[in-house]
Short mmCIF file of C-alpha atoms and ligand atoms in Angstrom, two decimals:
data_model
loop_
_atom_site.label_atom_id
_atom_site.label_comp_id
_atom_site.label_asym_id
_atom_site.label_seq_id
_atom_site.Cartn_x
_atom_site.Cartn_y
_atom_site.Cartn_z
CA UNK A 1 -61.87 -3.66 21.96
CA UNK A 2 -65.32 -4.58 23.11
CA UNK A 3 -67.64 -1.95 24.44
CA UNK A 4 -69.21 -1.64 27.73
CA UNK A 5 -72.30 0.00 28.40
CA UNK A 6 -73.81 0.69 31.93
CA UNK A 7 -76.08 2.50 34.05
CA UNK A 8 -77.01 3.62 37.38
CA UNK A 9 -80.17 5.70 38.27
CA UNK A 10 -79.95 8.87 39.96
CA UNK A 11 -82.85 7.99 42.08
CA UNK A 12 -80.71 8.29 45.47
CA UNK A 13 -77.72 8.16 46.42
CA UNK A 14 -75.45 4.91 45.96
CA UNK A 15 -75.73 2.31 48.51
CA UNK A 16 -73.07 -0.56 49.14
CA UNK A 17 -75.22 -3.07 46.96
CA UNK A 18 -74.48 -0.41 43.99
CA UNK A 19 -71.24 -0.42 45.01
CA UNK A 20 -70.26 -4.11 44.87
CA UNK A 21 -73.20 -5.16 42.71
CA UNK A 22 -71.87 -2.31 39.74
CA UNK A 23 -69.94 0.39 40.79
CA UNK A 24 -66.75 -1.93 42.12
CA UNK A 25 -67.10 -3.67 38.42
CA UNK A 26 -66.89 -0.66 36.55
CA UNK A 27 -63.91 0.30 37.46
CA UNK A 28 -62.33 -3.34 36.84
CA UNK A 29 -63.52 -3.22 33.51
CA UNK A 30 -62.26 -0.04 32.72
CA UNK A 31 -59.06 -2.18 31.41
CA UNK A 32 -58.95 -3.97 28.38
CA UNK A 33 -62.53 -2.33 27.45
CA UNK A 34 -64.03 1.05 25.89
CA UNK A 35 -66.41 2.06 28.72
CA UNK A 36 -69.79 4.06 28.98
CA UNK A 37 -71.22 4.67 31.86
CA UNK A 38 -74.63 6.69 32.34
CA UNK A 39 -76.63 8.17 35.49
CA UNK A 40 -80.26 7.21 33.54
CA UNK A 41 -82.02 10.29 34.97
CA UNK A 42 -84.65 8.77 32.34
CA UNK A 43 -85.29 5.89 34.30
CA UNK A 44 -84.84 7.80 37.90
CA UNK A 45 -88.46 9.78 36.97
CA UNK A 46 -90.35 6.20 36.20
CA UNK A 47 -90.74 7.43 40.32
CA UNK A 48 -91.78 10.25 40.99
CA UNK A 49 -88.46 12.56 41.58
CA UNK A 50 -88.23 15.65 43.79
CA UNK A 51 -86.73 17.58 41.15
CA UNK A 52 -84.19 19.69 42.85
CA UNK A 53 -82.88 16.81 44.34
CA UNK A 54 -82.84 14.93 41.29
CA UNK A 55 -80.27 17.68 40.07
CA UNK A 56 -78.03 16.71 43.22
CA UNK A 57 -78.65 13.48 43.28
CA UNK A 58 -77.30 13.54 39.57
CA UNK A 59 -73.90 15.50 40.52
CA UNK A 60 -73.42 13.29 43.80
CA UNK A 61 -73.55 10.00 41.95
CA UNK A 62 -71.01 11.84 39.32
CA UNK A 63 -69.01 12.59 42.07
CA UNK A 64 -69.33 9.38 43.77
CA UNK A 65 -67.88 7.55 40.22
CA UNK A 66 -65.04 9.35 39.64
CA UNK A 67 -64.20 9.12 43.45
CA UNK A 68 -64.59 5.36 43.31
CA UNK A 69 -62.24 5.20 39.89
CA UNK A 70 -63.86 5.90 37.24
CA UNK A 71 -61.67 7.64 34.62
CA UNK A 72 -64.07 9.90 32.75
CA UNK A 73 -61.18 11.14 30.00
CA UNK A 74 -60.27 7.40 29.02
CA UNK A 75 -63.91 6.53 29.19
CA UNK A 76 -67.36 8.48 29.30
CA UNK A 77 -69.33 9.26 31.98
CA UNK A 78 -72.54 11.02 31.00
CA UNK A 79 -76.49 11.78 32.46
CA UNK A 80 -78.68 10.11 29.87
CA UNK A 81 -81.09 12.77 28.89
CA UNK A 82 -78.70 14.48 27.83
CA UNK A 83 -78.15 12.42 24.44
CA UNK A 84 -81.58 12.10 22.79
CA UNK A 85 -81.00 8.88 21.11
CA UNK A 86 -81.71 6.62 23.96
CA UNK A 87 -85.48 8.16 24.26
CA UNK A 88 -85.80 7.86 20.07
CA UNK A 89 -84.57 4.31 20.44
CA UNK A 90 -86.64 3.26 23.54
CA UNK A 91 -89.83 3.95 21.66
CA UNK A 92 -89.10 1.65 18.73
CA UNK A 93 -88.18 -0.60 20.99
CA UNK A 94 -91.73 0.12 22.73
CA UNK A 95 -93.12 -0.83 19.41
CA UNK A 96 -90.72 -4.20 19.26
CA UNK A 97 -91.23 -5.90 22.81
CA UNK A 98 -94.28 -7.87 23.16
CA UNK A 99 -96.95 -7.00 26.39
CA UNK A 100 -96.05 -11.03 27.07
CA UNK A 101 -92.04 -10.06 27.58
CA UNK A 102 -92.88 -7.34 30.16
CA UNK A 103 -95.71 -9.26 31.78
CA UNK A 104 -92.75 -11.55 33.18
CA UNK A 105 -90.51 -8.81 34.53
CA UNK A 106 -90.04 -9.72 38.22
CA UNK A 107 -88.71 -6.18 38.97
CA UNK A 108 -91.64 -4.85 37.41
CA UNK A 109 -93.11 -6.92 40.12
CA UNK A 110 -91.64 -6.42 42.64
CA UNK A 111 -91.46 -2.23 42.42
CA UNK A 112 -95.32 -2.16 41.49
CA UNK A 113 -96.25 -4.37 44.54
CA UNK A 114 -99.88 -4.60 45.24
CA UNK A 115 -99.94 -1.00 43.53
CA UNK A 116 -99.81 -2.56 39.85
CA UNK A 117 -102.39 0.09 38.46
CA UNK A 118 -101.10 2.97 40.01
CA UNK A 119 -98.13 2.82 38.82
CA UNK A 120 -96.16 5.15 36.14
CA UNK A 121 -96.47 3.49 32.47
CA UNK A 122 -92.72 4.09 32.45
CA UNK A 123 -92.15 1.96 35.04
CA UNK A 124 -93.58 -0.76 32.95
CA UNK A 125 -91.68 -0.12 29.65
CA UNK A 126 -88.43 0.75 31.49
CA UNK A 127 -86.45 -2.73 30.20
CA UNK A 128 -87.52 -1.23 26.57
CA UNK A 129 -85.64 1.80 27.94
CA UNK A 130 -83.01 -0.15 28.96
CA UNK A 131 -82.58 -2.31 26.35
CA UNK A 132 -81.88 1.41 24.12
CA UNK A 133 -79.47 2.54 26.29
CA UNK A 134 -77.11 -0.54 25.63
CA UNK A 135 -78.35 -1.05 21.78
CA UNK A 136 -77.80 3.19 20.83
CA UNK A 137 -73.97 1.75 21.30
CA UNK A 138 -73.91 -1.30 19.55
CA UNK A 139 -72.52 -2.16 23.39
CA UNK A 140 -71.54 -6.38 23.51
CA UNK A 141 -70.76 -6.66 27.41
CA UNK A 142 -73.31 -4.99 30.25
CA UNK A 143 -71.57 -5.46 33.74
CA UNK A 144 -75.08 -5.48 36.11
CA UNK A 145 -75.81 -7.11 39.11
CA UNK A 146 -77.82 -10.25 39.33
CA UNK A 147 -81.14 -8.38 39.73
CA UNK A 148 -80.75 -7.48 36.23
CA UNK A 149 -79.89 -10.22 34.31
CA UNK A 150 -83.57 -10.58 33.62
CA UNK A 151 -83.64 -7.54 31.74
CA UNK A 152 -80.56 -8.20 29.61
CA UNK A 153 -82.40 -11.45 28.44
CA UNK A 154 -85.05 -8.84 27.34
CA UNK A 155 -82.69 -6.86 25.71
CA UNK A 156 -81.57 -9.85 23.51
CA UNK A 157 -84.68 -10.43 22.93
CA UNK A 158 -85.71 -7.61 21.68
CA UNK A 159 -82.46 -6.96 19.70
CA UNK A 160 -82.61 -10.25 17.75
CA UNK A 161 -86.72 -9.66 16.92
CA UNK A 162 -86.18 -6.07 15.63
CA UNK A 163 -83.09 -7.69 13.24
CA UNK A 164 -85.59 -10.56 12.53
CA UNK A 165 -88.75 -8.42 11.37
CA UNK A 166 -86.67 -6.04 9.47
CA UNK A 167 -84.10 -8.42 8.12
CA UNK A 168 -81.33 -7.12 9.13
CA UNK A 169 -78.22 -8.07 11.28
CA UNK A 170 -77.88 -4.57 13.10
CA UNK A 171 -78.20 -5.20 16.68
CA UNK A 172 -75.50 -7.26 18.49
CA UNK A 173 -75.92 -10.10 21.10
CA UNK A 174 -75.23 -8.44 24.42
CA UNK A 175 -73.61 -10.41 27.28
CA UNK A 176 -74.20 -10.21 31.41
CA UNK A 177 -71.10 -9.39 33.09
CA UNK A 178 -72.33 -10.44 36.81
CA UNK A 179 -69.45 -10.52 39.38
CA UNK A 180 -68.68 -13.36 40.79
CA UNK A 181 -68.76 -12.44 44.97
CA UNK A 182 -71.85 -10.47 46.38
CA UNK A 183 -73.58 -10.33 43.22
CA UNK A 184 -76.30 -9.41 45.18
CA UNK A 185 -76.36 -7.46 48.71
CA UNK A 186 -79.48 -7.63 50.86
CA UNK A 187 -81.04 -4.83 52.80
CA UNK A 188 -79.68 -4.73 56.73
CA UNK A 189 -83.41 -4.44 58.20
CA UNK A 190 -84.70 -7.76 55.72
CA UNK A 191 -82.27 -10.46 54.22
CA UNK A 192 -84.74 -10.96 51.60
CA UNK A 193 -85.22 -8.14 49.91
CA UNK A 194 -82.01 -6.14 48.38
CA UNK A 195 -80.33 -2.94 49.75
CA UNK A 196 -82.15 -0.45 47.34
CA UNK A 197 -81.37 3.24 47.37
CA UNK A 198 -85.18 4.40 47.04
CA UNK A 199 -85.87 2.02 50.23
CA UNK A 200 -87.89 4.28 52.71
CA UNK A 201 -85.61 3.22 55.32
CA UNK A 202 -82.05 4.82 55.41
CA UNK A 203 -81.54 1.68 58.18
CA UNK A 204 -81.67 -0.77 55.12
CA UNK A 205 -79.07 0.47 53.38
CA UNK A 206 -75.25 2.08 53.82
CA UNK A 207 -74.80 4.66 51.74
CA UNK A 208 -71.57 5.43 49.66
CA UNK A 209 -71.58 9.06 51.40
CA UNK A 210 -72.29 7.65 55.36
CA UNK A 211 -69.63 8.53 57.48
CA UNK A 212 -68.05 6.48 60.27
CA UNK A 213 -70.07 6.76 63.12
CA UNK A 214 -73.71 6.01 60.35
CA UNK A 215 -71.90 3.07 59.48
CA UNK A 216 -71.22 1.63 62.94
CA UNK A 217 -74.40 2.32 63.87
CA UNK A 218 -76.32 1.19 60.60
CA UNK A 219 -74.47 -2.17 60.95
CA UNK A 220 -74.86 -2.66 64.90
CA UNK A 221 -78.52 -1.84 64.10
CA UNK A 222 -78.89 -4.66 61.26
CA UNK A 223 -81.59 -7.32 61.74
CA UNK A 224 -79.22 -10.75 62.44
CA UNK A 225 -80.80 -13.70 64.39
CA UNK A 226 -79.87 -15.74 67.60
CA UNK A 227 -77.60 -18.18 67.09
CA UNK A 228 -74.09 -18.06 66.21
CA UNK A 229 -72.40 -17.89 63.11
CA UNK A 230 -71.70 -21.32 61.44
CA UNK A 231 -68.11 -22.41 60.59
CA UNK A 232 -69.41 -23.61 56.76
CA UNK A 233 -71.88 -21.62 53.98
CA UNK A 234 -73.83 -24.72 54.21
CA UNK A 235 -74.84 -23.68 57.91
CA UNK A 236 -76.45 -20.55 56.78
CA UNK A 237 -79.32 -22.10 55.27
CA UNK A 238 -82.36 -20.17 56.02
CA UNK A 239 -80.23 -17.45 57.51
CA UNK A 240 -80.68 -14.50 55.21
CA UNK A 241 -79.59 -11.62 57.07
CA UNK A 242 -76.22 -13.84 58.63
CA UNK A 243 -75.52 -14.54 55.34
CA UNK A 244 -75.97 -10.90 54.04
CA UNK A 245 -73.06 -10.04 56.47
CA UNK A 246 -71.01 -12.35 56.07
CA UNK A 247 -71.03 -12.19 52.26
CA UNK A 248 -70.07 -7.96 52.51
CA UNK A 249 -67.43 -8.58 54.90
CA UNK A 250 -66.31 -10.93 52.26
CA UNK A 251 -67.15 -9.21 49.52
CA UNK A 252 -64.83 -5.81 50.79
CA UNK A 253 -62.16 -8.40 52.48
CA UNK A 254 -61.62 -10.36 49.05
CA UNK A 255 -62.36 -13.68 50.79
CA UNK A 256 -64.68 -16.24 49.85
CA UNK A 257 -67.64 -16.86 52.39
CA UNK A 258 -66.21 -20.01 53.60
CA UNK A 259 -62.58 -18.36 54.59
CA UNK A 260 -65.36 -15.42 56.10
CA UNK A 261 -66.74 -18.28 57.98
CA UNK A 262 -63.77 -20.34 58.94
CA UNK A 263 -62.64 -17.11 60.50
CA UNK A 264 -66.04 -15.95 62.41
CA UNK A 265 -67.78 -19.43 63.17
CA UNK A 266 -69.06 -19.66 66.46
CA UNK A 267 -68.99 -16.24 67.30
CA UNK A 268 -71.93 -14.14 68.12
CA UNK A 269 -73.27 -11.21 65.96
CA UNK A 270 -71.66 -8.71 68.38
CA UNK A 271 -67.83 -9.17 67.60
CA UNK A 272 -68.93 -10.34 64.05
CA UNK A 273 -70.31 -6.76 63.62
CA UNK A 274 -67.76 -5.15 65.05
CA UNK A 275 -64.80 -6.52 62.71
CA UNK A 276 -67.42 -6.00 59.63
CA UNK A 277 -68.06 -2.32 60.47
CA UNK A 278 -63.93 -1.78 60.67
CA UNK A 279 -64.02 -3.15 57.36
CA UNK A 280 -67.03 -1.08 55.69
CA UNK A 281 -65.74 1.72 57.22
CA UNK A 282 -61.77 1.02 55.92
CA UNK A 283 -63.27 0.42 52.23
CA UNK A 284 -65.16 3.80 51.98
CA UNK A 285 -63.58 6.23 54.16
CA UNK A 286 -61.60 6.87 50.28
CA UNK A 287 -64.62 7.00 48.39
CA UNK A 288 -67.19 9.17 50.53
CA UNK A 289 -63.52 11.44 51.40
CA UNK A 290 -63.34 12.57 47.92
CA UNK A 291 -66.61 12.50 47.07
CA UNK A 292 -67.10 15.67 49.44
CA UNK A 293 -64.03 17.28 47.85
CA UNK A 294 -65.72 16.87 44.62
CA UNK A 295 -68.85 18.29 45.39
CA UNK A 296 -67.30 21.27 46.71
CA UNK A 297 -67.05 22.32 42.72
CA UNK A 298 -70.63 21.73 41.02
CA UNK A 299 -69.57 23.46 38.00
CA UNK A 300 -66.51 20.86 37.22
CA UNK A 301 -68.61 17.79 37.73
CA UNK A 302 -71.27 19.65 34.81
CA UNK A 303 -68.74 20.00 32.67
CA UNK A 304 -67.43 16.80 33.14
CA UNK A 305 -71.05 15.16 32.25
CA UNK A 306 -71.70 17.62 29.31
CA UNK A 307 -68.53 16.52 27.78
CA UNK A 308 -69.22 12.97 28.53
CA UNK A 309 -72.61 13.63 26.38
CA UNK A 310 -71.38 14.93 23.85
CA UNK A 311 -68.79 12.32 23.15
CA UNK A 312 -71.62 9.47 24.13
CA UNK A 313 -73.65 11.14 21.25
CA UNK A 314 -71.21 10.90 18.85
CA UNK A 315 -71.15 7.25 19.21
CA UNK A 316 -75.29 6.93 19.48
CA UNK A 317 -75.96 9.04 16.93
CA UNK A 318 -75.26 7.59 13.85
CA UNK A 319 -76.42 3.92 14.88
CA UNK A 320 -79.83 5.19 16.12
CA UNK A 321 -79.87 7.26 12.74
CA UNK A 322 -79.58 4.05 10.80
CA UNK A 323 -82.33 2.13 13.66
CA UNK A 324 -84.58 5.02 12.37
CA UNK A 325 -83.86 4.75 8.76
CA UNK A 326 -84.53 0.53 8.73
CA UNK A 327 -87.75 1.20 10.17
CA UNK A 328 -88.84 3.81 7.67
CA UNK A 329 -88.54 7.44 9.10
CA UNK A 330 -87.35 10.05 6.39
CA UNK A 331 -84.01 11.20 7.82
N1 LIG B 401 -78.54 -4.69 46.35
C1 LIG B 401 -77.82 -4.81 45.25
N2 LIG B 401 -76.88 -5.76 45.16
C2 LIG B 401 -76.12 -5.86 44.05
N3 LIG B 401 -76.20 -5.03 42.99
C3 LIG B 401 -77.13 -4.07 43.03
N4 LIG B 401 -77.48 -3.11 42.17
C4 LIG B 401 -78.47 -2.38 42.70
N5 LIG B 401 -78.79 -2.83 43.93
C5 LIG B 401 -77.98 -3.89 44.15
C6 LIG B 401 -76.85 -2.91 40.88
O1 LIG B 401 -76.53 -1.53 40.78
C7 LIG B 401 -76.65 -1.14 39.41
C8 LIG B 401 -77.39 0.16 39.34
O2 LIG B 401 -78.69 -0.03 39.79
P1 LIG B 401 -79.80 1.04 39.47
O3 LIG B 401 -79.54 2.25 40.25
O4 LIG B 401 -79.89 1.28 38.02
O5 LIG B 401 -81.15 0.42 39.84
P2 LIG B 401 -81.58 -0.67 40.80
O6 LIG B 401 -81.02 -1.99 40.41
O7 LIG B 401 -83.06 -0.58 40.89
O8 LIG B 401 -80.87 -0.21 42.16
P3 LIG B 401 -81.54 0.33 43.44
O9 LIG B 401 -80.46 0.76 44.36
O10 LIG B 401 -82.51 -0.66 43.97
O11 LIG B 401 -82.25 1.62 42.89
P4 LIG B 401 -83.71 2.10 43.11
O12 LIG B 401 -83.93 1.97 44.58
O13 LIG B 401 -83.69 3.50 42.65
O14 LIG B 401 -84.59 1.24 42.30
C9 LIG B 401 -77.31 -2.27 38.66
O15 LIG B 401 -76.32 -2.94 37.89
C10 LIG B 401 -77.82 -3.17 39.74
O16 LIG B 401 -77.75 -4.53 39.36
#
C-alpha cells in the first residue's frame, strides 16, 4: 500500500481553498492508502505566531480534520513538532538544496513581497522543511494543491541529489496528487491571488468554522464584475473573480464548470450568489457543526495528536536514523 504524506499549517484557521485544494482529498485518499497527515506548527512560526493562538489554532484544525473525515485510528493525524525527525532531516536537507533551487520558489516570492530582507530565514528554507516532512516517511504520493507542486519538484530534487552524492538509493521519487476540479480557489476580494488563511482580510476568505449568516454575507460581499455570467468557460476569459465562483459552486456541486455555466449563463451575480451561498452553506453546515462539538473537549483532541506522534515517530525514526548514519553522524 503506498503511503501518503501531507500537511497543513496551523497558521489560521482552514479556509474553503484548504478545504477543496487538500482537506476534501485527504479524506478520498484515505482508501486504498496508509495516510499521514500533519498540522506543520514548524512551518506555521516561519510567521510570526501569536503563541496562544497558535495552541488553538493547532486543536481547531485537529478538530476541523476529523470533522471533515479524517479517521485518525486507521490513519495518523499528528502536530509536527512533536516528532523530532522532521527538524533533524530538514537541516540535512538545508545542507543538500542549492541557494539556485530556492532562488526560484514563487511562493517564496510571493509571501516575501517587496519585504524580501525582512523576512524570517525560515521562510526561505521552508521547501527544505517540506521536502523532510514527506522524505522522514519514505512517503511516494503527496496530495497538495496546485500552489505546491513547485515545491514537490524541489523535493525530488533534493531527494535524488542527496541519493546521488552519497550513493545511495534511499530516498523515493515522490508524486503530486493535485485534484482534478478547483485545484486552486481564489480569494473573494481579488481573483488573482488565492484564498489564504493568513490573508489580513477575513472578507477574502470563508472559513471552515463561518456560520450561515458569515457565509451569505462573505459571498454577497465578493468582488464579481458587471456583466453577466457566460453560458461557456471560454467566456470567462479575463474574468477572475466570475470564474472563482463559478468554479466553488462547481467544485461543492460535483459539476464541471461548463454544466455550472450551462446552468447560470446569462444571469447576473445576484441570483448566481444566492444559489452559490445555499450551496457553501449546505457543504459545511456538517463540518463547522462538529467541529464545535469537538472543541468542546480540548483534552481528547491532545490525546488524539500525541498518539498520532507517537505512532508517526515510529515510522520516521528509523529512516531518519539511517539519513543520519549515510551522512556520517555517530549514532
Ligand atoms: N486557495 C487554495 N486553493 C487550493 N488549495 C489550497 N491550499 C491552500 N490554499 C489553497 C492547499 O491547502 C494545503 C495546506 O496549505 P498550507 O496551510 O500548508 O499552506 P498554504 O498553501 O500556504 O495555505 P494558506 O491557506 O495560504 O496558508 P497561509 O496563509 O498560512 O500561508 C496545501 O496542500 C495547499 O496546496
Amino acid at each position: 500500500m503506498q503511503r501518503i504524506f501531507s500537511g497543513i499549517q496551523p497558521s489560521g484557521i482552514p479556509t474553503l481553498g484548504n478545504y477543496l485544494g487538500a482537506i476534501r482529498n485527504w479524506v478520498a485518499l484515505q482508501q486504498g492508502h496508509e495516510c499521514l497527515y500533519c498540522l506543520v506548527d514548524l512551518h506555521a512560526i516561519t510567521s510570526w505566531q501569536d503563541p496562544a493562538a497558535l495552541r488553538d489554532q493547532t486543536r481547531t484544525q485537529a478538530a476541523i480534520l476529523l470533522a471533515a473525515g479524517i479517521d485518525a485510528e486507521t490513519h495518523i493525524l499528528f502536530n509536527q513538532s512533536a516528532v523530532s525527525a522532521h527538524a533533524r532531516l530538514a537541516w540535512i536537507f538545508n545542507c543538500v538544496a542549492r541557494i539556485g533551487w530556492l532562488n526560484r520558489m514563487t511562493q517564496f516570492k510571493d509571501k516575501a513581497g517587496k519585504d524580501r530582507e525582512a523576512v524570517s530565514s525560515g521562510l526561505y528554507v521552508y521547501p527544505n522543511l517540506m521536502a523532510a516532512d514527506i522524505h522522514a516517511y519514505h512517503a511516494t504520493r503527496v496530495p497538495v494543491g496546485d500552489d505546491q507542486r513547485q515545491h514537490l519538484e524541489l523535493a525530488n530534487d533534493i531527494a535524488q541529489k542527496f541519493n546521488h552524492d552519497y550513493a545511495v538509493e534511499f530516498f523515493p521519487a515522490i508524486e503530486a496528487v493535485v485534484p482534478p476540479e478547483a485545484a486552486r480557489v481564489m480569494s473573494l476580494r481579488d481573483g488573482t491571488r488565492k484564498m489564504s488563511k493568513s490573508d489580513p482580510s477575513d472578507q477574502s476568505r470563508i472559513n471552515l468554522t463561518d456560520d450561515a449568516a458569515t457565509i451569505a454575507l462573505k459571498i454577497r460581499r465578493a468582488k464579481t464584475d458587471p456583466e453577466p455570467l457566460p453560458s461557456e468557460a471560454a467566456g470567462l476569459e479575463g474574468r477572475p473573480e466570475a470564474r472563482n465562483l463559478a468554479t466553488i459552486l462547481g467544485a461543492l456541486s460535483g459539476r464541471t464548470l461548463d454544466q455550472v455555466l450551462a446552468e447560470h449563463g446569462g444571469s447576473g451575480f445576484g441570483p448566481f450568489k444566492e444559489a452559490l451561498t445555499a450551496q457553501v452553506q449546505e457543504s459545511l453546515a456538517p463540518i463547522s457543526g462538529e467541529t464545535q462539538r469537538l472543541l468542546s473537549d480540548p483534552g481528547h483532541l491532545d490525546r488524539v495528536l500525541r498518539r498520532g506522534a507517537e505512532r508517526a515517530n515510529a515510522i520516521a525514526e528509523p529512516i531518519v536514523r539511517e539519513a543520519e548514519r549515510i551522512v556520517g553522524f555517530l549514532s
